[in-house]
């Protein structure tokens, strides 16, 4: 299994559903989407795959006019 985690700032309940990330496999199929952790400002997704290749993490921020800082770890 692979876990991808994002640290997001700022974070509050209003932003919780508007910021996060998706993970796509080498075939372009979304295989995971982030969920909130109990720690504010953290999102994570866990996936497993036997497909070799490059995986893509798509960060999103659907808030209007609120810049968000991200840090991604694998």
Tab-separated table of C-alpha atoms in Angstrom:
chain	number	residue	atom	x	y	z
A	1	UNK	CA	0.000	0.000	0.000
A	2	UNK	CA	1.062	3.579	-0.683
A	3	UNK	CA	-0.091	6.504	1.439
A	4	UNK	CA	0.036	10.033	0.093
A	5	UNK	CA	-0.387	12.817	2.622
A	6	UNK	CA	-0.853	16.541	2.096
A	7	UNK	CA	-0.352	19.260	4.660
A	8	UNK	CA	-2.601	22.181	3.774
A	9	UNK	CA	-2.526	25.703	5.159
A	10	UNK	CA	-4.635	27.495	6.028
A	11	UNK	CA	-7.297	24.944	6.924
A	12	UNK	CA	-10.657	25.293	8.623
A	13	UNK	CA	-14.064	23.584	8.384
A	14	UNK	CA	-15.176	25.943	5.589
A	15	UNK	CA	-12.197	24.951	3.407
A	16	UNK	CA	-12.315	21.248	4.263
A	17	UNK	CA	-14.421	20.179	1.296
A	18	UNK	CA	-12.868	22.638	-1.171
A	19	UNK	CA	-9.211	21.579	-0.973
A	20	UNK	CA	-7.537	18.204	-1.370
A	21	UNK	CA	-6.077	15.895	-3.999
A	22	UNK	CA	-6.771	12.969	-6.309
A	23	UNK	CA	-4.374	10.172	-7.314
A	24	UNK	CA	-4.390	8.763	-10.868
A	25	UNK	CA	-2.708	5.575	-12.071
A	26	UNK	CA	-0.524	5.418	-15.221
A	27	UNK	CA	-3.651	4.769	-17.320
A	28	UNK	CA	-5.207	8.052	-16.124
A	29	UNK	CA	-7.807	6.374	-13.930
A	30	UNK	CA	-8.509	7.997	-10.560
A	31	UNK	CA	-7.709	5.406	-7.927
A	32	UNK	CA	-7.830	7.477	-4.731
A	33	UNK	CA	-9.050	10.772	-3.363
A	34	UNK	CA	-7.983	12.516	-0.211
A	35	UNK	CA	-9.896	12.424	3.027
A	36	UNK	CA	-9.429	14.579	6.086
A	37	UNK	CA	-7.412	13.326	9.016
A	38	UNK	CA	-8.229	14.094	12.629
A	39	UNK	CA	-5.351	16.604	12.613
A	40	UNK	CA	-6.440	19.909	11.033
A	41	UNK	CA	-4.610	20.696	7.816
A	42	UNK	CA	-3.938	17.056	6.896
A	43	UNK	CA	-5.414	15.045	4.036
A	44	UNK	CA	-4.438	11.503	3.061
A	45	UNK	CA	-5.165	8.787	0.539
A	46	UNK	CA	-4.011	5.171	0.544
A	47	UNK	CA	-3.970	2.934	-2.501
A	48	UNK	CA	-2.366	-0.239	-3.793
A	49	UNK	CA	-1.688	-1.126	-7.382
A	50	UNK	CA	0.357	-3.583	-9.356
A	51	UNK	CA	0.485	-1.264	-12.394
A	52	UNK	CA	4.031	-0.031	-13.041
A	53	UNK	CA	4.533	3.529	-14.225
A	54	UNK	CA	4.064	7.146	-13.230
A	55	UNK	CA	1.269	8.061	-10.836
A	56	UNK	CA	-0.157	11.582	-10.842
A	57	UNK	CA	-1.312	13.576	-7.831
A	58	UNK	CA	-3.759	16.342	-8.739
A	59	UNK	CA	-4.030	19.025	-6.070
A	60	UNK	CA	-7.192	21.104	-6.074
A	61	UNK	CA	-8.385	24.290	-4.450
A	62	UNK	CA	-11.956	25.272	-5.289
A	63	UNK	CA	-12.058	28.253	-2.943
A	64	UNK	CA	-12.492	31.637	-4.556
A	65	UNK	CA	-9.626	33.980	-3.754
A	66	UNK	CA	-8.050	31.945	-0.937
A	67	UNK	CA	-4.484	30.851	-1.690
A	68	UNK	CA	-3.569	27.506	-0.150
A	69	UNK	CA	-0.086	26.133	0.571
A	70	UNK	CA	0.487	22.396	0.063
A	71	UNK	CA	3.215	19.955	1.058
A	72	UNK	CA	2.950	16.418	-0.340
A	73	UNK	CA	4.685	13.359	1.130
A	74	UNK	CA	4.646	9.708	-0.009
